[in-house]
Short mmCIF file of C-alpha atoms in Angstrom, two decimals:
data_model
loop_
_atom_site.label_atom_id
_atom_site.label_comp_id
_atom_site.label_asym_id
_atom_site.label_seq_id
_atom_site.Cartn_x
_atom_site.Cartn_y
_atom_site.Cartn_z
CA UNK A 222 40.48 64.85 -31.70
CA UNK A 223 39.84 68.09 -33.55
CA UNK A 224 37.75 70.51 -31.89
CA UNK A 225 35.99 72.88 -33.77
CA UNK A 226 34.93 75.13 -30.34
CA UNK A 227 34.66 78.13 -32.52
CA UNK A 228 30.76 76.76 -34.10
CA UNK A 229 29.34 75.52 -31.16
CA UNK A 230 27.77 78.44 -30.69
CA UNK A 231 24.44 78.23 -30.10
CA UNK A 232 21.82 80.76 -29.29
CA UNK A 233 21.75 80.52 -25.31
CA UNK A 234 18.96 77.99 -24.66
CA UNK A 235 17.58 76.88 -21.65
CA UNK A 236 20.59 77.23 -19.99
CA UNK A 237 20.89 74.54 -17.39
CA UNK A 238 21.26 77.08 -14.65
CA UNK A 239 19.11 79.63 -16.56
CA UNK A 240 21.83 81.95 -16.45
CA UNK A 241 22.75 84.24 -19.33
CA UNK A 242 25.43 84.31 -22.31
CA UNK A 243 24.91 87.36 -24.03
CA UNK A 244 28.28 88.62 -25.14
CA UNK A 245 29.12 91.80 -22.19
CA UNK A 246 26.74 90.40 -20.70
CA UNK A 247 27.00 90.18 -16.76
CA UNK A 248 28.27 87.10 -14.85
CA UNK A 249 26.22 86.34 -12.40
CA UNK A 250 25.18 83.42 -10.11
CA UNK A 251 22.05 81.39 -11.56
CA UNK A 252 21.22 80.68 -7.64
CA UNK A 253 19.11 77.83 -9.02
CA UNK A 254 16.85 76.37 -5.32
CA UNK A 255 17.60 72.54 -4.78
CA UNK A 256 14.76 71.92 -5.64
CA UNK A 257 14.77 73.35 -9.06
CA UNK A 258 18.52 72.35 -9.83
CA UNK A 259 19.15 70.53 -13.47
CA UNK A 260 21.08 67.70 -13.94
CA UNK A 261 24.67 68.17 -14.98
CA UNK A 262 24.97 66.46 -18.08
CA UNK A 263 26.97 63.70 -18.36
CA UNK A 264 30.33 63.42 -20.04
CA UNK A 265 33.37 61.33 -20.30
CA UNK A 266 36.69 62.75 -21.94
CA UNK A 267 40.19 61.79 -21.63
CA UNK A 268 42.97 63.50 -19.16
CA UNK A 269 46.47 64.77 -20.16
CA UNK A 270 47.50 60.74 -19.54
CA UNK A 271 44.71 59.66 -21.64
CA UNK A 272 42.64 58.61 -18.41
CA UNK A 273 38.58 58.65 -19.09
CA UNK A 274 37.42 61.30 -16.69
CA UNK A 275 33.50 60.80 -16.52
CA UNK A 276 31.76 62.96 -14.27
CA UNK A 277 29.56 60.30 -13.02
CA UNK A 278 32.96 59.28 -11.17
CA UNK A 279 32.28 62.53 -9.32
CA UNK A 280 28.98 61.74 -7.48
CA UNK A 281 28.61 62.55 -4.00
CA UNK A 282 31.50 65.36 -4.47
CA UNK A 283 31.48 68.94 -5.32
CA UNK A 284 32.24 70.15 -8.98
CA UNK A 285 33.92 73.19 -9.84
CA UNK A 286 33.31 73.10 -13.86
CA UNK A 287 35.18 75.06 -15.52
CA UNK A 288 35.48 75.41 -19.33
CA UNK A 289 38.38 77.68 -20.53
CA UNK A 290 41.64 78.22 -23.16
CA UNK A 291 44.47 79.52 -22.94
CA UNK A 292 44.08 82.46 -25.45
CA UNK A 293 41.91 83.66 -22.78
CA UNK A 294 43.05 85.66 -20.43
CA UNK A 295 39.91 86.11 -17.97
CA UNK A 296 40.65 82.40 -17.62
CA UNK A 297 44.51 82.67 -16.76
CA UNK A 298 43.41 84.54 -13.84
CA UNK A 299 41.19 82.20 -11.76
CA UNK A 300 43.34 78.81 -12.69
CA UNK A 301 45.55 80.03 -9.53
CA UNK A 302 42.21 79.90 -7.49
CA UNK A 303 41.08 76.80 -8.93
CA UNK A 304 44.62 75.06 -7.74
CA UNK A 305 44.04 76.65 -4.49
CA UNK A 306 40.86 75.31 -4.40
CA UNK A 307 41.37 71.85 -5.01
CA UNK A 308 44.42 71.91 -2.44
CA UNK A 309 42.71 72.93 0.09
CA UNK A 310 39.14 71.10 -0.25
CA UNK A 311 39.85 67.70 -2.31
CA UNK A 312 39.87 66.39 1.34
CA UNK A 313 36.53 67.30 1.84
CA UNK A 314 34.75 65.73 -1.16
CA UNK A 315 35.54 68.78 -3.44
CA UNK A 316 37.35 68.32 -7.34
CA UNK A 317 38.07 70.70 -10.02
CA UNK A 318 37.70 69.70 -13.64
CA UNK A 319 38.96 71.97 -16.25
CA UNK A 320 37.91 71.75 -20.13
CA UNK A 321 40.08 73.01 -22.16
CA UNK A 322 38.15 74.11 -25.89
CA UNK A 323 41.29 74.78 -27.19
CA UNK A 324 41.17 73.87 -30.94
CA UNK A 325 44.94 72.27 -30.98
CA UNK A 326 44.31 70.72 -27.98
CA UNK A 327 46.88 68.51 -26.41
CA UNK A 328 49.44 70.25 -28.21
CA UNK A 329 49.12 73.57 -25.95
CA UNK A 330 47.50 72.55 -23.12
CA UNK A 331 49.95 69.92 -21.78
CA UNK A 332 52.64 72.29 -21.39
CA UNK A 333 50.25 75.16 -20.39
CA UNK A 334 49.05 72.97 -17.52
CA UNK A 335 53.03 71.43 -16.99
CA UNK A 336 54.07 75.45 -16.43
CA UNK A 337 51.35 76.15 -14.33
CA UNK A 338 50.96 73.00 -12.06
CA UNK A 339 48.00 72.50 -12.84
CA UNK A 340 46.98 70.09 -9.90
CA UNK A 341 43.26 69.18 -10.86
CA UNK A 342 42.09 66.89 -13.92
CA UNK A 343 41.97 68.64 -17.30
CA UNK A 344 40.19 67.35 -20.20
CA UNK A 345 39.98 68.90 -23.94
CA UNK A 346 36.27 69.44 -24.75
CA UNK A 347 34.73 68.90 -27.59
CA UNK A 348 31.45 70.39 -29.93
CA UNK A 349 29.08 68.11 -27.36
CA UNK A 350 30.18 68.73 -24.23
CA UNK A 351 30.03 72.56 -25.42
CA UNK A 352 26.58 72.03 -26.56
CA UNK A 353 25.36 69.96 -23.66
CA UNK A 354 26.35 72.46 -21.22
CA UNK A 355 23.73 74.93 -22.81
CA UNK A 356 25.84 76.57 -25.85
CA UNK A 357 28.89 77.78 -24.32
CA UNK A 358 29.41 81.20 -25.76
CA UNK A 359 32.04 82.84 -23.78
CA UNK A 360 35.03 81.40 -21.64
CA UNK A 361 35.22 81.30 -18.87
CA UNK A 362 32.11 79.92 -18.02
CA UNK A 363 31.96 77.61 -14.92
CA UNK A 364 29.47 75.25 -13.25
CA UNK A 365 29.11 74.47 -9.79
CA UNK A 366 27.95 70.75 -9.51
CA UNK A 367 26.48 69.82 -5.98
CA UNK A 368 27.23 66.41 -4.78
CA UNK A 369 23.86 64.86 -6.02
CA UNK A 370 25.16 65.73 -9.87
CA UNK A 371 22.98 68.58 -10.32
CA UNK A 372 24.17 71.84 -11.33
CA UNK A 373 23.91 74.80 -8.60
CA UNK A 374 25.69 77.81 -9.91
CA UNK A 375 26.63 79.05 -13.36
CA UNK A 376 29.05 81.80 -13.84
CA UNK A 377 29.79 83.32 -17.20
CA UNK A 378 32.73 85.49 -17.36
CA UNK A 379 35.38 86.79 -14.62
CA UNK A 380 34.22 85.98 -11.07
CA UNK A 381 36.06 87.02 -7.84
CA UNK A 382 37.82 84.24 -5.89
CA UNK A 383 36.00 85.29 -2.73
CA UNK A 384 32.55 84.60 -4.45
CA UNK A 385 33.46 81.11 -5.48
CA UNK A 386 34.90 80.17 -2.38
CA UNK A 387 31.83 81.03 -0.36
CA UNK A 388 29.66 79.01 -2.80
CA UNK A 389 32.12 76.01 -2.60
CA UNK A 390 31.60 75.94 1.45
CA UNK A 391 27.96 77.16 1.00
CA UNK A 392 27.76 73.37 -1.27
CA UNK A 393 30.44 71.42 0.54
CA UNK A 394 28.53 72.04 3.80
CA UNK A 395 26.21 75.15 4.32
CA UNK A 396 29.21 77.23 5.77
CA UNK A 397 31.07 80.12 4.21
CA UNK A 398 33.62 82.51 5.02
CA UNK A 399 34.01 84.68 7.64
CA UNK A 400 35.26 87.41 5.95
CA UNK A 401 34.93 88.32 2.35
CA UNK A 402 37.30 89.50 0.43
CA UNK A 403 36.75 92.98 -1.97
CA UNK A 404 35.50 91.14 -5.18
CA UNK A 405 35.98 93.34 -7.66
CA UNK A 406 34.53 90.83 -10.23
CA UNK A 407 31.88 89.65 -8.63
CA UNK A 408 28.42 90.44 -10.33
CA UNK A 409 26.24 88.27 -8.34
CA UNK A 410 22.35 88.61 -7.85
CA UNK B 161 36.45 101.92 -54.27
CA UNK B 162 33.14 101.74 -52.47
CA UNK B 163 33.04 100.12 -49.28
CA UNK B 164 29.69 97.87 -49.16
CA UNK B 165 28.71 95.70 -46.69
CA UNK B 166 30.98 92.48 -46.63
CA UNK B 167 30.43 89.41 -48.82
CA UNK B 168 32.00 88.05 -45.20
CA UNK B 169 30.61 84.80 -44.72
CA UNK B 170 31.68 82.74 -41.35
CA UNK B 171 33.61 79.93 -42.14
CA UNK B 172 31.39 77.52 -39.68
CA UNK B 173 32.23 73.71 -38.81
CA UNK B 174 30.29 70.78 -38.20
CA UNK B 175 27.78 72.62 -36.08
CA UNK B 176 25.87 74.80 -38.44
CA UNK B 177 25.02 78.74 -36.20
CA UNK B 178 22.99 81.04 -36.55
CA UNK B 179 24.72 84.57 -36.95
CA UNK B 180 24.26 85.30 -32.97
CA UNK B 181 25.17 87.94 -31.00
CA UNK B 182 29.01 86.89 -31.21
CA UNK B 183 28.69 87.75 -34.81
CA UNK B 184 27.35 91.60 -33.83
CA UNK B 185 31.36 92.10 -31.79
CA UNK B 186 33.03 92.38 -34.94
CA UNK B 187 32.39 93.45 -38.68
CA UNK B 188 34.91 93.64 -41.48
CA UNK B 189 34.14 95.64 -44.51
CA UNK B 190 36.17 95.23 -47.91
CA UNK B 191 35.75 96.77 -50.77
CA UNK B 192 32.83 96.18 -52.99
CA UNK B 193 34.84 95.58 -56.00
CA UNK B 194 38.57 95.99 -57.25
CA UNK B 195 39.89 97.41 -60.62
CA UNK B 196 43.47 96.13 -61.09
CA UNK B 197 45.92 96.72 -63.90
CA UNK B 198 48.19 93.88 -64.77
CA UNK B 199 52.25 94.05 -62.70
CA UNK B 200 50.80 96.61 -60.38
CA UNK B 201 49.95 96.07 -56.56
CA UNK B 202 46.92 97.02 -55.01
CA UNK B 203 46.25 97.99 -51.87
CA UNK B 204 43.04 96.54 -50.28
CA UNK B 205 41.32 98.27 -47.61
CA UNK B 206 39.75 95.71 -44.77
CA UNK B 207 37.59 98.05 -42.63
CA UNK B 208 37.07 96.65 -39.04
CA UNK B 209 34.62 97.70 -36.28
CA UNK B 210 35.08 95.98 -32.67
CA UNK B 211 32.06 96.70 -30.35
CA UNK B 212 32.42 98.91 -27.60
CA UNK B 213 33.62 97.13 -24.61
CA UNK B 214 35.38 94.67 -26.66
CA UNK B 215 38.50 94.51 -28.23
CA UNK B 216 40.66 91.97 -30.48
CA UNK B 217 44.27 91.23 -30.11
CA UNK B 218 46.57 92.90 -32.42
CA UNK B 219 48.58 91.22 -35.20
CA UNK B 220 51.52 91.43 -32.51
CA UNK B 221 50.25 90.21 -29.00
CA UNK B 222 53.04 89.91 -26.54
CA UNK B 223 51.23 87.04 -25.37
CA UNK B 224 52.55 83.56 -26.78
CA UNK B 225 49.18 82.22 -26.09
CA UNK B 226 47.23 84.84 -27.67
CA UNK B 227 45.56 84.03 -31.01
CA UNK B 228 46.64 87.33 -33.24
CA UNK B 229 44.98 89.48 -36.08
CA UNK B 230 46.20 87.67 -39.01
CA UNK B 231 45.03 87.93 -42.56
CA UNK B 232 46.03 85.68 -45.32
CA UNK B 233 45.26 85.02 -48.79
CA UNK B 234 44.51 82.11 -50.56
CA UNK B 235 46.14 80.62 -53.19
CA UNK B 236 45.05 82.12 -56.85
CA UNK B 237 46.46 84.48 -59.30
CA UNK B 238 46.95 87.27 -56.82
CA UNK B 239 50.04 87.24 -54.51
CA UNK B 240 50.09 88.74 -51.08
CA UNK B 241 53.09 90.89 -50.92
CA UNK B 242 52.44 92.50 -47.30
CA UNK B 243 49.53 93.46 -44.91
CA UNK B 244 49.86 96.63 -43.45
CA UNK B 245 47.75 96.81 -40.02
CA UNK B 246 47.74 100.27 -37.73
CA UNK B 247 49.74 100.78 -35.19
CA UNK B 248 48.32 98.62 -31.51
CA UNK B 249 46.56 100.60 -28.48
CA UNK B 250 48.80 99.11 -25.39
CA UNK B 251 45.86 98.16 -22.69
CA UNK B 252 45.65 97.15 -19.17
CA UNK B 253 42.87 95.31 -18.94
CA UNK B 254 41.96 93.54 -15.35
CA UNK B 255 42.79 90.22 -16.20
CA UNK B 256 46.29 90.83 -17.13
CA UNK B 257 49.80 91.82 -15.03
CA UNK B 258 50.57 93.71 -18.52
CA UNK B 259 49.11 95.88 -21.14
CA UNK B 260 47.85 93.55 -23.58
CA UNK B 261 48.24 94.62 -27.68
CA UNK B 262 45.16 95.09 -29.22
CA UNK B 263 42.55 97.11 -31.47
CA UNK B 264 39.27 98.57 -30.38
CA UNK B 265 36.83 100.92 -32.35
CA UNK B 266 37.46 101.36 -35.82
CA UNK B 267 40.32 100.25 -37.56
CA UNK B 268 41.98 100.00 -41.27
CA UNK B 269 44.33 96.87 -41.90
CA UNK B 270 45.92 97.61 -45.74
CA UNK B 271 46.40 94.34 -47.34
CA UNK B 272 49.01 95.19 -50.69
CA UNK B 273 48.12 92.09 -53.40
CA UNK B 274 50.16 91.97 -56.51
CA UNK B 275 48.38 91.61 -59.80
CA UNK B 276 51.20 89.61 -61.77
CA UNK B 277 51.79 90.80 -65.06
CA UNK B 278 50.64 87.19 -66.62
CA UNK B 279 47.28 87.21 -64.84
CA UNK B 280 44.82 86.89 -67.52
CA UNK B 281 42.69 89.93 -68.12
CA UNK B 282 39.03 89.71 -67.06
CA UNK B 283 37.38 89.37 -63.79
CA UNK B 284 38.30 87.03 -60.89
CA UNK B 285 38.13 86.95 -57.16
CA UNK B 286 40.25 88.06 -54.10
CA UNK B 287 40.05 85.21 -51.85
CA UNK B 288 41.17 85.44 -48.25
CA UNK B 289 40.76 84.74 -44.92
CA UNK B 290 40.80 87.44 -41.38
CA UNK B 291 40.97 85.64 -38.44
CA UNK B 292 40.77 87.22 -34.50
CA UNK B 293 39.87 87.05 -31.44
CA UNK B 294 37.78 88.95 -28.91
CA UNK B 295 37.34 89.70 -25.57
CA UNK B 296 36.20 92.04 -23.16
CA UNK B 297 37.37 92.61 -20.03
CA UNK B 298 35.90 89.62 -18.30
CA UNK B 299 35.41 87.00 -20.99
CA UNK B 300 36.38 86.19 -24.26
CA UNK B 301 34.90 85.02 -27.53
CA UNK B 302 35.92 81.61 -29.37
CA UNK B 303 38.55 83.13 -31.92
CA UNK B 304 36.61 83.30 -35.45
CA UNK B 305 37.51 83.29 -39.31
CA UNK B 306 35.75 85.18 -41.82
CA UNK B 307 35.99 84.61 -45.13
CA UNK B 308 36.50 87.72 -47.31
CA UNK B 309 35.71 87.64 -50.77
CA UNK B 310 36.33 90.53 -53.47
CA UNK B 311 35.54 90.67 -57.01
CA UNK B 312 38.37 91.85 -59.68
CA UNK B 313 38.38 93.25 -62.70
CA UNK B 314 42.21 92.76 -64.36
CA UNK B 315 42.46 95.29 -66.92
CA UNK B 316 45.83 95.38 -69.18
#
């Protein structure tokens, strides 16, 4: 499937998490209340083996979002975390799905996510799932899906590992870490 | 040659955009118009100002990965004999174990077009494409391909 990422750029509307895309902009956490969380929008794109991943398949676990390519390298960075994520919280209801809006698609990521180990599902994205999400502008820019499918957190740009982690645990079960670690990165409200 | 604000218009797929804010990181100037004598070569002048904060990899990232400065030409009665682009700033940026090879600012990329010496006289149009990608040092933009258009007059 072709993906023309590079004109799914939309003005940033109505964000589902309300949080900003301005270009330089800040990351930072669209804390969105329970109460006042949106939907994630549904989706269903194909793994590396051609396996439908649908997010409804998710329900009732925590989502880790993330849309990304590998010309970018504010991406590169956090795919280590992401791994490290999954590893250590898949046993507690926690996944990782990565969507790859790289225009040749299969071609590079397979062996990007083969060199890596990439242990979590990765799917190539397309114009909708771009547009659903609220116009994604910049990459990365990953949602935080609590288990009852609605979207918590929104983070455009380079987060710190630290910051995720404590929201993971903060969703997974109200805890978070003892310690935090210096987050350089981390821009949120 | 006077520079004038680009006849640079977005090559945009299926989903029709406004010009948005991604379109404010990066403009590209070329000349308003070219005068061209028939078997000569002409140098071309693309003008290019990156936003502050932001930056665009350089026709030569080190990165396999990284989508580089690249102009081309299309097919037509001009020939592309080279494109000349300034010499890279090496950067450390926070996302990456090495300096990355890039542009920021303002910046001059030469492209050299031969006029052939068949090429009928009279006025036709430098067709080409620039294509890059940005990023700060956080996040990056979608890379992007702007078409560049240049009238020119062929003169004997």
């Amino acid at each position: 499937m072709h993906v023309s990422f590079r004109t799914a750029w939309l003005t940033a509307v109505a964000l589902l998490a309300g949080c900003s895309q301005q270009p330089g902009g800040k990351a930072h956490a669209a804390a969105d209340p329970g109460k006042d969380r949106k939907p994630a929008p549904a989706f269903t794109l194909k793994d590396s083996d051609g396996k439908p991943v649908r997010l409804s398949d998710f329900k009732g676990k925590v989502v880790l979002l993330n849309f990304w390519a590998t010309w970018c390298g504010p991406c590169k960075i956090e795919i280590p975390w992401f791994i490290d994520f999954e590893q250590k919280y898949k046993d507690r209801g926690f996944a990782v799905i990565g969507v790859s809006m790289d225009e040749e698609g299969w071609e590079v990521v397979k062996p990007y996510i083969a060199r890596n180990r990439v242990n979590y599902r990765i799917v190539v994205g397309d114009d909708k799932i771009a547009q659903d999400y609220g116009g994604v502008e910049s990459l990365p820019t990953t949602f935080l899906i609590d288990k009852t499918g609605a979207i918590a957190k929104t983070h455009v740009g380079l987060v710190s590992k630290s910051d995720y982690e404590n929201e993971i645990l903060q969703l997974l079960d109200g805890s978070s870490r003892a310690h935090v670690h210096p987050s350089p990165f981390s821009r949120s409200n | 040659m006077a520079a004038a604000a680009l006849t640079c218009i977005p090559l945009l797929s299926r989903a029709q955009t406004s010009l948005n804010s991604l379109s404010a990181v990066v403009h590209v100037t070329a000349p308003e118009k070219i005068v061209a004598r028939r078997n000569s070569v002409q140098e071309v002048p693309l003008r290019v100002e990156v936003k502050s904060g932001f930056h665009v990899n350089s026709n030569t990232p080190a990165d396999e990965y990284l989508i580089p400065l690249k102009f081309t030409l299309n097919p037509g009665i001009l020939e592309l004999v080279e494109v000349v682009y300034p010499k890279p700033v090496l950067q450390k940026f926070s996302f990456s174990e090495k300096p990355v090879s890039v542009f920021e600012g303002n910046f001059q990329a030469q492209a050299k077009v031969k006029v052939p010496a068949s090429a009928p006289v009279g006025l036709t149009q430098l067709l080409g494409k620039l294509r890059y990608q940005a990023c700060n040092d956080r996040m990056c933009l979608p890379p992007r391909t702007l078409e560049i258009k240049v009238p020119v007059e062929i003169r004997n």
